[in-house]
XYZ file of C-alpha atoms in Angstrom:
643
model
C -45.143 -19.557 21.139
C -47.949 -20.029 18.701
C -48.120 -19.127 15.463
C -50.331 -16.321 15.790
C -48.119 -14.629 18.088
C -45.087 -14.915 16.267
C -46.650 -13.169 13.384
C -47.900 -11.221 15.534
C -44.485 -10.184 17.154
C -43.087 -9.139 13.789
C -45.604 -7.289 12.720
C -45.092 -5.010 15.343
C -41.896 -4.519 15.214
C -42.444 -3.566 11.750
C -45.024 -1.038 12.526
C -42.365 0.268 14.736
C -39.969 1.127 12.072
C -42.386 2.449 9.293
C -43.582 4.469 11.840
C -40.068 5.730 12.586
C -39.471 6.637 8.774
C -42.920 8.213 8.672
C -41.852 10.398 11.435
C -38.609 11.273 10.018
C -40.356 12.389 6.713
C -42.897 14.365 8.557
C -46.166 12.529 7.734
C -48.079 13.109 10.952
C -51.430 11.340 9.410
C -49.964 7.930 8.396
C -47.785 7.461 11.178
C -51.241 8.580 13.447
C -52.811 5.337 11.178
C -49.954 2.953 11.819
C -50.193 3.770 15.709
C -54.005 2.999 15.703
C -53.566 0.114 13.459
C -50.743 -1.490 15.500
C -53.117 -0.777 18.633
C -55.696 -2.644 16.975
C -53.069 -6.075 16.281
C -52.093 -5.845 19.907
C -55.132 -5.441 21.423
C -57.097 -7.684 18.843
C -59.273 -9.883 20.912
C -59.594 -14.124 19.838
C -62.612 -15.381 21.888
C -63.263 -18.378 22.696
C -66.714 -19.135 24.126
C -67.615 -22.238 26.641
C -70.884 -23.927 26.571
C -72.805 -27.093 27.759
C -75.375 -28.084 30.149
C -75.101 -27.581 33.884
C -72.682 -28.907 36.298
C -70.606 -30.497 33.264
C -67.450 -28.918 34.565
C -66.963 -25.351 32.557
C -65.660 -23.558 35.136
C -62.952 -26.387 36.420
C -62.370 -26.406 32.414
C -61.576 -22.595 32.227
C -59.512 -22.233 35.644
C -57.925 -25.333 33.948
C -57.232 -23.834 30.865
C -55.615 -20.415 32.272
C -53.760 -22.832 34.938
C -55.515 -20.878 37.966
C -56.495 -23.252 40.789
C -59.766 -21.360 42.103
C -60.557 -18.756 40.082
C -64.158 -19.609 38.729
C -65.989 -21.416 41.816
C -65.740 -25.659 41.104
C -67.640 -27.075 44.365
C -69.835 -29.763 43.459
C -72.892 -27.866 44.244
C -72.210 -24.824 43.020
C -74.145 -23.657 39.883
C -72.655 -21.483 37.827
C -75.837 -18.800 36.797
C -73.995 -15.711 35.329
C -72.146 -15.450 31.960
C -68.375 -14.327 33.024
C -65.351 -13.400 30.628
C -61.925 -13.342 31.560
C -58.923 -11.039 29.066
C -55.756 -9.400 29.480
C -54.997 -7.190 31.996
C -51.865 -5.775 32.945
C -53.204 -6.216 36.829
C -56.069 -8.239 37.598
C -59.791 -6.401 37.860
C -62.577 -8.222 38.749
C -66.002 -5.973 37.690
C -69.597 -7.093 37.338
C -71.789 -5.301 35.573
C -75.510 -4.625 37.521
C -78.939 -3.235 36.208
C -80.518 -3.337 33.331
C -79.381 -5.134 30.307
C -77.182 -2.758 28.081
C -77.647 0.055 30.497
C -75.795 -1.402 33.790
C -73.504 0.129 36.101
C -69.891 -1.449 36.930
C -68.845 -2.166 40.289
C -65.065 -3.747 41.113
C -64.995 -6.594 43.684
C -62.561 -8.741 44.811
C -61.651 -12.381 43.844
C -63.098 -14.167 46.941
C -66.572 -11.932 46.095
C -66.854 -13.754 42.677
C -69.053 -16.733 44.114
C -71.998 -13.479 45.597
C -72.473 -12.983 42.166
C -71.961 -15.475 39.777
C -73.557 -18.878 41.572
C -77.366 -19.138 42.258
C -76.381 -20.402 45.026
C -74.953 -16.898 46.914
C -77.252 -14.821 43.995
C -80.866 -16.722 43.825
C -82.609 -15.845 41.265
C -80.236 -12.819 40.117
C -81.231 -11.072 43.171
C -78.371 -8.813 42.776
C -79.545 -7.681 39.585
C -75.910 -8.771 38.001
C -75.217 -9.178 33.967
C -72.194 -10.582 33.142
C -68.565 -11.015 35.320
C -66.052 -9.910 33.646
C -62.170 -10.348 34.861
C -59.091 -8.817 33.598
C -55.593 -10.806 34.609
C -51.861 -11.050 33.758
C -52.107 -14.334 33.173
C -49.874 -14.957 30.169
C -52.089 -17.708 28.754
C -54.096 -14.598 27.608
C -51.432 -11.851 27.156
C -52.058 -12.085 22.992
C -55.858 -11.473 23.457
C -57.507 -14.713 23.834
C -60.794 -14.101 25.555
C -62.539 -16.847 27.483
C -66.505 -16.559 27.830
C -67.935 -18.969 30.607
C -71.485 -19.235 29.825
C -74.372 -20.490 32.085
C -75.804 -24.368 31.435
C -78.250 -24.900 28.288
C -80.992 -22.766 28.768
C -79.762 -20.698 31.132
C -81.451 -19.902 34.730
C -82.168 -16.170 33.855
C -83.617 -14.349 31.064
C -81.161 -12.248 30.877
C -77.669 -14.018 30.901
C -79.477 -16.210 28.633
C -79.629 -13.367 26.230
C -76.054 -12.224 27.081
C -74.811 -15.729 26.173
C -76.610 -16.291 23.095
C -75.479 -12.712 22.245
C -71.705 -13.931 21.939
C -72.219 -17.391 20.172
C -72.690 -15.816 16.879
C -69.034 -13.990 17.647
C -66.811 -16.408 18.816
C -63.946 -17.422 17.212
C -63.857 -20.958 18.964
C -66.535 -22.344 20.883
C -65.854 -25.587 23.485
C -69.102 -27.580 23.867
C -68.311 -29.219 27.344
C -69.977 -32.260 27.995
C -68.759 -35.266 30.815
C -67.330 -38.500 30.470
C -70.452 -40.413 32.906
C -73.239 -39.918 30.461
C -74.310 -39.025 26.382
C -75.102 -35.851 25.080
C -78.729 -35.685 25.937
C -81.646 -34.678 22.793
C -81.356 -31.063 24.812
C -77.772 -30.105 24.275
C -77.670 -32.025 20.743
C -80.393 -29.246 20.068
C -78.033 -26.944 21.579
C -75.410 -28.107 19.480
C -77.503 -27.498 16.429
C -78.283 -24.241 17.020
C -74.417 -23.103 17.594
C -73.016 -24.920 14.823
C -75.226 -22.251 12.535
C -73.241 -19.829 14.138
C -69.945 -20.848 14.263
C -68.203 -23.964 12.541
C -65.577 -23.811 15.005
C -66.833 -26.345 17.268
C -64.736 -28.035 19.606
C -66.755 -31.185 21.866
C -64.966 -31.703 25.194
C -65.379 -34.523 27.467
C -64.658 -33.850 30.890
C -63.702 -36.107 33.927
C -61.727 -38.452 31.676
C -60.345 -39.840 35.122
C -63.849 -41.348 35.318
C -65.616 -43.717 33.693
C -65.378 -45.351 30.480
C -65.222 -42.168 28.367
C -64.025 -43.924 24.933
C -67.617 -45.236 24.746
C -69.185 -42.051 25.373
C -66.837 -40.546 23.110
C -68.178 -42.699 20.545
C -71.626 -42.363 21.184
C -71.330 -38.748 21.402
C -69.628 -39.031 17.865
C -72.392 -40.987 16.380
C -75.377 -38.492 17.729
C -73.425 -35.789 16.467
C -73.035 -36.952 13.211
C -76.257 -37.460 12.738
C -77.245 -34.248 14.225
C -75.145 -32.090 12.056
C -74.637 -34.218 9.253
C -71.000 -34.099 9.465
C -68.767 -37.542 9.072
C -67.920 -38.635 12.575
C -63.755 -38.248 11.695
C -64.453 -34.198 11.328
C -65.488 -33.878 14.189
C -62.926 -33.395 16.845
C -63.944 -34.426 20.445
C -61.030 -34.315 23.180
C -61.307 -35.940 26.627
C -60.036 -34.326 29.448
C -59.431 -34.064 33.131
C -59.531 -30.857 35.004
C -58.796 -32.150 37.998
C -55.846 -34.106 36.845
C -54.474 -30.549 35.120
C -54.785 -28.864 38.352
C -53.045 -31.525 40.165
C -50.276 -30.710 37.706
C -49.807 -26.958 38.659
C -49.353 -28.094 42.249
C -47.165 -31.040 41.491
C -45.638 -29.731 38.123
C -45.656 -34.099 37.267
C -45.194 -33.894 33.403
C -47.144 -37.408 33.736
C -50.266 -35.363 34.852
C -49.916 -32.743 32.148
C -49.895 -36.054 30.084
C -52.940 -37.937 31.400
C -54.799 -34.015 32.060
C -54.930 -34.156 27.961
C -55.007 -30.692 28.322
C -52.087 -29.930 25.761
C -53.884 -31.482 22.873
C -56.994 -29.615 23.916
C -54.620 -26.176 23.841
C -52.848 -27.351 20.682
C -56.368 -27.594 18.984
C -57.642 -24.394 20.066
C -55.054 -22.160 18.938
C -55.006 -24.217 15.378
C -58.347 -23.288 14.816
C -57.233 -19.686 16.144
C -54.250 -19.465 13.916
C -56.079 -20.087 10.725
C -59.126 -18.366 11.131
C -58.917 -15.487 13.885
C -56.030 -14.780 14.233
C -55.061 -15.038 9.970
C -57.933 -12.321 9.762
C -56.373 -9.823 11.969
C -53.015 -10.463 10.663
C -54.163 -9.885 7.077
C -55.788 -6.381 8.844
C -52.369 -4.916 9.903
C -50.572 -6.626 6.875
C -53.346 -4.531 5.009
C -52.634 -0.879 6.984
C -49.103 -1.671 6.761
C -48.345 -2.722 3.701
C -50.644 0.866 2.093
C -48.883 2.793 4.487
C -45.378 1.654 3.186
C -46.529 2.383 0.167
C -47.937 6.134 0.646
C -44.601 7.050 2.062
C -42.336 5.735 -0.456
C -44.833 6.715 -3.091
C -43.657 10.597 -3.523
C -40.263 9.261 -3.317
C -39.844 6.668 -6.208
C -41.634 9.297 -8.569
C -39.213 11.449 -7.415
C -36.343 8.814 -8.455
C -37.992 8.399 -11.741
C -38.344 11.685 -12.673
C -34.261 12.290 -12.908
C -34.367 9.298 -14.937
C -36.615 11.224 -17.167
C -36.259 13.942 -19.730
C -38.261 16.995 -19.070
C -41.130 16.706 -21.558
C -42.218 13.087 -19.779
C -41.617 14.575 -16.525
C -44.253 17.365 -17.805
C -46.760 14.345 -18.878
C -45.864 13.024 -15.324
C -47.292 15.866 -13.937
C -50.316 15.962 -16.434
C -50.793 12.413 -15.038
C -50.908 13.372 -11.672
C -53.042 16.399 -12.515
C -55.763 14.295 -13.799
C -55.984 12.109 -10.737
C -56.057 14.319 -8.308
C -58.794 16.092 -10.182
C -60.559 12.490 -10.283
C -60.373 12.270 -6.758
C -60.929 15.806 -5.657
C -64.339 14.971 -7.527
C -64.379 11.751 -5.311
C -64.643 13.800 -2.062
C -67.824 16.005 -3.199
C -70.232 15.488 -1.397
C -72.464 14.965 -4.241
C -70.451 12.160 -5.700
C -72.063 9.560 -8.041
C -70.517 6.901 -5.205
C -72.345 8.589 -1.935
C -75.925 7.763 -4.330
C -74.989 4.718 -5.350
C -74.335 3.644 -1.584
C -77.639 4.932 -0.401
C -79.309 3.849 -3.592
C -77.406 -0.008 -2.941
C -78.334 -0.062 1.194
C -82.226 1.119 0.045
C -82.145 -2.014 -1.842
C -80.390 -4.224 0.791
C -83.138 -3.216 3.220
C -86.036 -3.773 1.055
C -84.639 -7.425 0.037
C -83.552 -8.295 3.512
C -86.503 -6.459 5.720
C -89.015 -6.240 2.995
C -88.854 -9.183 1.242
C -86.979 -12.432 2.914
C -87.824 -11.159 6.637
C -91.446 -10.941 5.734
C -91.097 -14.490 3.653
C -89.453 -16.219 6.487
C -92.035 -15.145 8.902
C -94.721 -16.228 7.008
C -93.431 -19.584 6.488
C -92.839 -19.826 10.056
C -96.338 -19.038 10.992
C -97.442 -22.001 8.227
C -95.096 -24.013 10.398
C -96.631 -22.805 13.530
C -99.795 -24.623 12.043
C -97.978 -27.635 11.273
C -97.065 -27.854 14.726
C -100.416 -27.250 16.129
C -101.923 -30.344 14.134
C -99.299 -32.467 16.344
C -101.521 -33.617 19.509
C -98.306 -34.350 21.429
C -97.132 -30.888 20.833
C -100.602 -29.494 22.057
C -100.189 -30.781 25.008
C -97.207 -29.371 25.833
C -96.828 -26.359 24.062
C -93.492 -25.125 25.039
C -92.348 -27.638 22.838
C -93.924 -25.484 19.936
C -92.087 -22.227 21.580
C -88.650 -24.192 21.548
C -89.045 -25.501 17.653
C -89.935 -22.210 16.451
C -86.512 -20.613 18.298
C -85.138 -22.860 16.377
C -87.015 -21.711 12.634
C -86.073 -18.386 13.684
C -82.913 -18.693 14.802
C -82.336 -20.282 11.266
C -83.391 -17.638 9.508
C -81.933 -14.526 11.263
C -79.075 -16.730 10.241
C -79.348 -16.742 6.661
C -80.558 -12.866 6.730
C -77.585 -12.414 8.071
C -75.646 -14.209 5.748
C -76.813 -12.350 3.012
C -77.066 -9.019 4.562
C -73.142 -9.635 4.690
C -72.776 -11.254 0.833
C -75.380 -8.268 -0.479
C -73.009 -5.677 1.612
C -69.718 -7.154 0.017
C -70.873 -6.682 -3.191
C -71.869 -3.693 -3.064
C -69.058 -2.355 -1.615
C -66.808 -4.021 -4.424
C -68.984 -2.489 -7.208
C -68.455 1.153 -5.290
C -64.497 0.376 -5.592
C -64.608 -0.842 -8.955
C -67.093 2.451 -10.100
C -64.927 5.134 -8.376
C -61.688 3.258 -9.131
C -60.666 2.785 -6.013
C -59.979 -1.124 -6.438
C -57.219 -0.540 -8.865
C -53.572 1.414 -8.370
C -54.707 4.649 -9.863
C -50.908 5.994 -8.345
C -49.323 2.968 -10.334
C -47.372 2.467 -7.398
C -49.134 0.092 -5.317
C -46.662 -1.698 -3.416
C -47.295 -4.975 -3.538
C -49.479 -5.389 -6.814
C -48.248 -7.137 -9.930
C -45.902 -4.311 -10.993
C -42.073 -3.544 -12.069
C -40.727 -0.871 -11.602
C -36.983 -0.650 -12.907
C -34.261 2.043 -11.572
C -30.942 2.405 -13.666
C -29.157 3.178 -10.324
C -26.863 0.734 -7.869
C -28.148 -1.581 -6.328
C -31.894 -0.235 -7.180
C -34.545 -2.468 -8.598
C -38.230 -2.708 -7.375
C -39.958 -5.787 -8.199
C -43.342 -6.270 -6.711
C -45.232 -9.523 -6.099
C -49.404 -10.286 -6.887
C -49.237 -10.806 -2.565
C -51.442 -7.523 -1.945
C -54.171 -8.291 -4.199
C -54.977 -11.781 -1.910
C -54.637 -9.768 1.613
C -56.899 -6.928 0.375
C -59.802 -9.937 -1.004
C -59.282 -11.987 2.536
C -59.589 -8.241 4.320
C -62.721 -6.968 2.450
C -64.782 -10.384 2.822
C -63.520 -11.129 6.118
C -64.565 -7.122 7.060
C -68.252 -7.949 6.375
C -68.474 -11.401 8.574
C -68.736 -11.745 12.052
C -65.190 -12.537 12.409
C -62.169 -12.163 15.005
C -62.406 -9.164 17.392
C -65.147 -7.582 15.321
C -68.256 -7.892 16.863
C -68.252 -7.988 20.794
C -68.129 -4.333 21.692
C -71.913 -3.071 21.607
C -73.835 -6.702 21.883
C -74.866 -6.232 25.189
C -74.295 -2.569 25.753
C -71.653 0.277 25.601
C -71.063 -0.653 29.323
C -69.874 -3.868 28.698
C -68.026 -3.220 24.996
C -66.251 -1.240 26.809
C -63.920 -4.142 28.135
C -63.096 -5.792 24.620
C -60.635 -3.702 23.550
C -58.700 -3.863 19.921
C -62.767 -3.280 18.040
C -61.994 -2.411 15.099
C -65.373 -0.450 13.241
C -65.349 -2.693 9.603
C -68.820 -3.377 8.485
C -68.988 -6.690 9.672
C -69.314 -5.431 13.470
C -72.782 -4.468 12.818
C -73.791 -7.657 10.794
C -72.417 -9.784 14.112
C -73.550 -7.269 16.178
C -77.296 -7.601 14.596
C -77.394 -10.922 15.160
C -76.320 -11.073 18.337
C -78.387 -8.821 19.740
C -81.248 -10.163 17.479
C -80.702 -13.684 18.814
C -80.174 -12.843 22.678
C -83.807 -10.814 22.253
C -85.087 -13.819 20.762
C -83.936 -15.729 23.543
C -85.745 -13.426 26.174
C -88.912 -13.663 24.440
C -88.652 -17.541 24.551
C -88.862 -17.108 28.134
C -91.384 -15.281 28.528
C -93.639 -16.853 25.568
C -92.648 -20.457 27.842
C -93.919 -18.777 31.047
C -97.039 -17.328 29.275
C -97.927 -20.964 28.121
C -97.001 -22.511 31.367
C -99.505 -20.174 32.992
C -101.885 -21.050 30.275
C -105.022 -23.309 32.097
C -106.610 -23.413 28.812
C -104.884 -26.316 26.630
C -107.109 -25.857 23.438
C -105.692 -25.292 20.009
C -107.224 -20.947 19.136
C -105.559 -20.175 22.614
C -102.271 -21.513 22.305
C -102.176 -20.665 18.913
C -103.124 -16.812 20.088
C -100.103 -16.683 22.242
C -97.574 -18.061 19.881
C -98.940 -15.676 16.995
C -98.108 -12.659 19.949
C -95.015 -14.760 20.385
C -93.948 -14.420 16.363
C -94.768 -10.809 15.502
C -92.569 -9.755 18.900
C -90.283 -11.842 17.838
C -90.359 -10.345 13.803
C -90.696 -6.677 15.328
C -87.105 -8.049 17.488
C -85.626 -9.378 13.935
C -86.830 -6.158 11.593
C -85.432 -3.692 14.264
C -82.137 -5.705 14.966
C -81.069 -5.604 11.228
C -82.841 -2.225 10.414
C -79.700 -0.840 13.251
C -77.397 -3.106 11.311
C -78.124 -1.707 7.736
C -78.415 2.225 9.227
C -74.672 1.563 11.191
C -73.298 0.058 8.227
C -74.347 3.065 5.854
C -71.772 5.495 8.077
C -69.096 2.603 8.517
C -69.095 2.094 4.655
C -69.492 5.735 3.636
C -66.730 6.685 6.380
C -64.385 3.898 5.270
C -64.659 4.704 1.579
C -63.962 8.345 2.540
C -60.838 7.435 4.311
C -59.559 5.770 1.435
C -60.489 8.540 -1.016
C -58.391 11.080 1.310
C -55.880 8.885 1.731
C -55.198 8.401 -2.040
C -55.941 12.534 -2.067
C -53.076 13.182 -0.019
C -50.596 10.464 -1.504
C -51.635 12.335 -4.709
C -50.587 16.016 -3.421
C -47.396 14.622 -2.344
C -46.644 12.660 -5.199
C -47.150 16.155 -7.641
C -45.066 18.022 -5.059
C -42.299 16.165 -5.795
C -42.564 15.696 -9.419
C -42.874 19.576 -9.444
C -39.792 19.757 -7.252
C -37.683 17.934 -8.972
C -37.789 19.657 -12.665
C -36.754 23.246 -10.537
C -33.408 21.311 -9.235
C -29.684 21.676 -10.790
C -27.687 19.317 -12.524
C -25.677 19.034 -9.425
C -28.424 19.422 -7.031
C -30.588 16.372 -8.499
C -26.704 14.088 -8.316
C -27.312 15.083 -4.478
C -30.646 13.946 -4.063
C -30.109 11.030 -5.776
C -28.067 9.598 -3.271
C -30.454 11.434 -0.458
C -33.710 8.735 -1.978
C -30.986 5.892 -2.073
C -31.272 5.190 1.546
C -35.250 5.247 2.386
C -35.613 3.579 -0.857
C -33.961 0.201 -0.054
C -34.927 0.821 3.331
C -38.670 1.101 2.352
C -37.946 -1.722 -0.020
C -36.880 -4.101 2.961
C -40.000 -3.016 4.908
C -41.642 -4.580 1.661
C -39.958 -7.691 1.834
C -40.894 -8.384 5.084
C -44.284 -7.452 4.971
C -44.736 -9.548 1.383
C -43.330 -12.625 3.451
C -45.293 -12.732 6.223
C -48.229 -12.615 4.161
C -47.158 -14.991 1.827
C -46.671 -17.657 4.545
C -49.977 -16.682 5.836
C -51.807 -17.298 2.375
C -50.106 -19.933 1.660
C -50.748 -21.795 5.391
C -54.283 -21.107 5.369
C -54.528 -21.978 1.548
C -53.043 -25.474 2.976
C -54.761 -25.801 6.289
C -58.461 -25.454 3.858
C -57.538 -28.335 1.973
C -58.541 -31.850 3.712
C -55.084 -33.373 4.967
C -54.765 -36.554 6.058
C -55.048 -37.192 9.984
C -51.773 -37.048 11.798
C -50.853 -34.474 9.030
C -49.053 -31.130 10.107
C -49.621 -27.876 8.348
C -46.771 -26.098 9.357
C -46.417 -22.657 10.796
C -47.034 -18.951 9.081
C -43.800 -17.543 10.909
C -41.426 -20.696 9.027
C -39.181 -19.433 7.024
């Protein structure tokens, strides 16, 4: 089991029981949040993404991977032309999605149907009219929500799986360039490779057909080219031969000697590494996050309640005068008119006119200088779709970096709202797991608190506005096909990965159609060429302005809603909080002796929740602190779920 899942285990089992004690104590709304929360860990979706040129065995890779013998058609002439996806299912349902992109219909087919859709050779040209494949299995090599995406060779054969492809590059967790073990990476897929690795820095190169050929000097070649093409020293960059067929040998012969020479365990080992400390830490720090506030909201009322009998009455009045003032403060919070709702409109206005007004405008017009640059190249002249293909490239680049700092600029701005409202301190004082001791002259009593919560809510907020694990896929291509990547969670990074994803599969549709405009082009002089790459670049701006100008509108109501939430939630914690305070100074000598010993119980039970909670997210920390720093090679880095 990998390390992911074990933390992923416990943590439900520990949503279980908080939601057990929230239910006991009658607090319908946090044990509602727990429910959704722990539906969002289980269903939490780690995607890994497949690319490479043509005929370079993906498919073989993935039916190798999920140890299915025929699932994704292999036959030496087949051509895989569709982008498919295979998740969790609890019984297998093959769908493809038809029509128009982000507006298709789904139909359910059969396994042996698969190859009518997804191979140019049984769908020519798309005839069908088909998006993306999408299968959902009980394969337990994907029960803890590891997505695969099979994507068509570099390029792509169709406009619009092209799009759909490029659409999930910018979200994947993992991506496996695939590349064989009878030839180099060619200057095509190193370009390829280029424009990825902007995307994701989880790159994984894969040699297939290991059982062929000399692949150690590919491997090193590849190494070399790589190197150079992303300026990264060849020992970083992990390339893993492999053999499909040897692997799926295995499942028929179960020969541990072919598992061996199939390589395929390394290749599994590395994948979930990566997954463990990037993906799957992020959505582990999410439910430590819910859990650990919703721990705290519960036992909250109580421990006040504990302190007050420890009290005498006139600081149990200036308790309650405390508590008076802060629900006051955040009664004001929830007015609709609060200082916080202009400063968020005030902060986006700005965002937009940096981002759209101001470095979208910039970048354009240094791409169109480029565009001249590249037009005083004869060689480029005469084969203008060159010109088309370097400025995907410049473009690609800079919806990039917009995006980049469309998530930084959003950050920040949602940091300054917390600090200005107060919302990034304790104003209850009894935070959970913040750097706090509290102190109970009782048996067997104490509550000491650790700094652990302050790290998970920092990882949380940044990792909410990136384009990370499980964030991003539902709404890329369309509602129809979100719709099947369960375990979305709405934080405002969805729309910054969702913006570029959509920004960068539009981008990719009007490369093929400026390429077929130029190909159709008889005249090969400099104004007319030039005329249809400047139509080329202001689609292609009016693509990138309206892409992030959705982004910054959905990110308003996911910032204003979230901040909300955590206003009411702090609102209601409040209420309770003063109810019991209240409660407890109308109570006999003999009837507060009673209730004593009533809090002991949920106390140290609440206390354990704690405990566990504070450990698995100190051995998260403190793995992924360790698996940052450069270790030596050969050097493990442990497990989160140790100890």
């Amino acid at each position: 089991m990998t390390t992911y899942q074990q933390q992923k285990q416990k943590l439900l089992q520990l949503f279980q029981q908080t939601q057990a004690i929230a239910k006991q104590y009658k607090y319908p709304e946090i044990e509602q949040n727990l429910k959704e929360s722990a539906q969002h860990l289980a269903e939490g979706k780690l995607i890994v993404v497949v690319c490479g040129e043509f005929k370079q065995g993906k498919s073989s890779l993935i039916n190798a991977l999920i140890n299915e013998t025929n699932l994704f058609p292999v036959d030496v002439d087949i051509t895989t032309n569709l982008v498919s996806s295979i998740t969790y299912g609890e019984q297998e349902k093959i769908t493809v999605v038809i029509g128009e992109p982000g507006k298709g219909q789904t139909k359910e087919i059969k396994r042996d149907e698969i190859p009518d859709y997804v191979t140019e050779q049984h769908n020519a040209n798309n005839a069908k009219k088909a998006q993306m494949l999408i299968i959902q299995s009980p394969n337990p090599q994907l029960k803890e929500g590891l997505v695969l995406v099979d994507t068509p060779g570099v390029g792509g054969l169709n406009t619009d799986h092209t799009a759909v492809a490029y659409a999930f590059i910018p979200n994947a967790d993992v991506i496996l360039f695939v590349s064989d073990a009878q030839k180099p990476l060619t200057e095509k897929e190193l370009e390829f490779v280029e424009m990825i690795a902007r995307h994701c820095q989880n790159l994984i190169f894969v040699v297939t057909k290991k059982d062929i050929g000399n692949y150690q000097e590919i491997i090193e070649s590849n190494r070399e080219k790589l190197n150079q093409t992303l300026n990264t020293p060849g020992e970083e960059i992990t390339i893993i031969p492999v053999s499909s067929k040897i692997k799926l040998n295995y499942l028929k012969s179960q020969d541990q000697e072919d598992l061996e020479d199939s390589n395929f365990t390394e290749l599994e080992n590395q994948v979930w590494q990566i997954l463990n400390q990037k993906g799957g830490y992020i959505l582990v720090m999410r439910a430590v996050r819910d859990l650990g506030q919703a721990i705290a909201q519960i036992k909250t009322p109580l421990q006040k309640e504990w302190e007050a009998y420890q009290k005498t009455p006139d600081e149990v009045l200036e308790m309650e005068r405390q508590f008076e003032q802060i629900k006051q403060r955040l009664q004001n919070l929830q007015n609709n008119k609060a200082a916080w709702q202009t400063q968020l409109n005030d902060g986006l206005q700005d965002i937009k006119i940096k981002i759209l007004d101001q470095q979208c405008e910039d970048g354009f017009a240094a791409i169109r200088n480029q565009t001249q640059k590249y037009l005083d190249n004869p060689s480029l002249l005469e084969e203008p779709q060159q010109i088309i293909s370097l400025l995907e490239v410049d473009i690609d680049s800079l919806m990039s970096n917009l995006g980049q700092e469309l998530s930084n600029l959003a950050a920040t701005l949602y940091s300054q709202i917390e600090s200005s409202t107060e919302l990034d301190i304790n104003l209850l004082d009894v935070d959970s797991l913040t750097e706090n001791k509290v102190s109970v002259p009782t048996e067997n009593i104490q509550f000491k608190t650790e700094p652990v919560f302050k790290k998970v809510l920092q990882v949380t907020r940044n990792a909410s506005f990136s384009g990370s694990a499980a964030g991003t896929i539902g709404g890329l291509i369309g509602g129809t096909i979100g719709t099947f990547f369960g375990g979305i969670g709405s934080v405002p990074g969805y729309y910054v990965g969702a913006a570029i994803g959509l920004g960068f599969a539009g981008i990719a549709g009007l490369v093929t159609g400026g390429m077929e405009a130029l190909s159709q082009q008889k005249e090969r002089n400099r104004i007319a060429i030039d005329k249809n790459l400047q139509l080329f670049l202001r689609e292609s701006q009016k693509q990138c302005k309206r892409a992030f100008s959705n982004a910054l509108r959905e990110l308003q109501k996911s910032m204003r809603d979230e901040l909300i939430t955590k206003i009411k939630q702090e609102k209601e914690t409040c209420d309770r909080t003063l109810r019991s305070i209240q409660e407890s100074r109308k109570r006999s000598l003999e009837e507060i002796a009673h209730r004593k010993e009533e809090l002991k119980a949920p106390l140290q039970q609440l206390r354990q929740l704690e405990k566990s909670v504070e450990q698995l997210a100190q051995n998260a920390i403190s793995l992924s602190e360790v698996a940052d720093t450069p270790q030596p090679q050969g050097t493990e880095t442990g497990d989160w779920a140790d100890g």
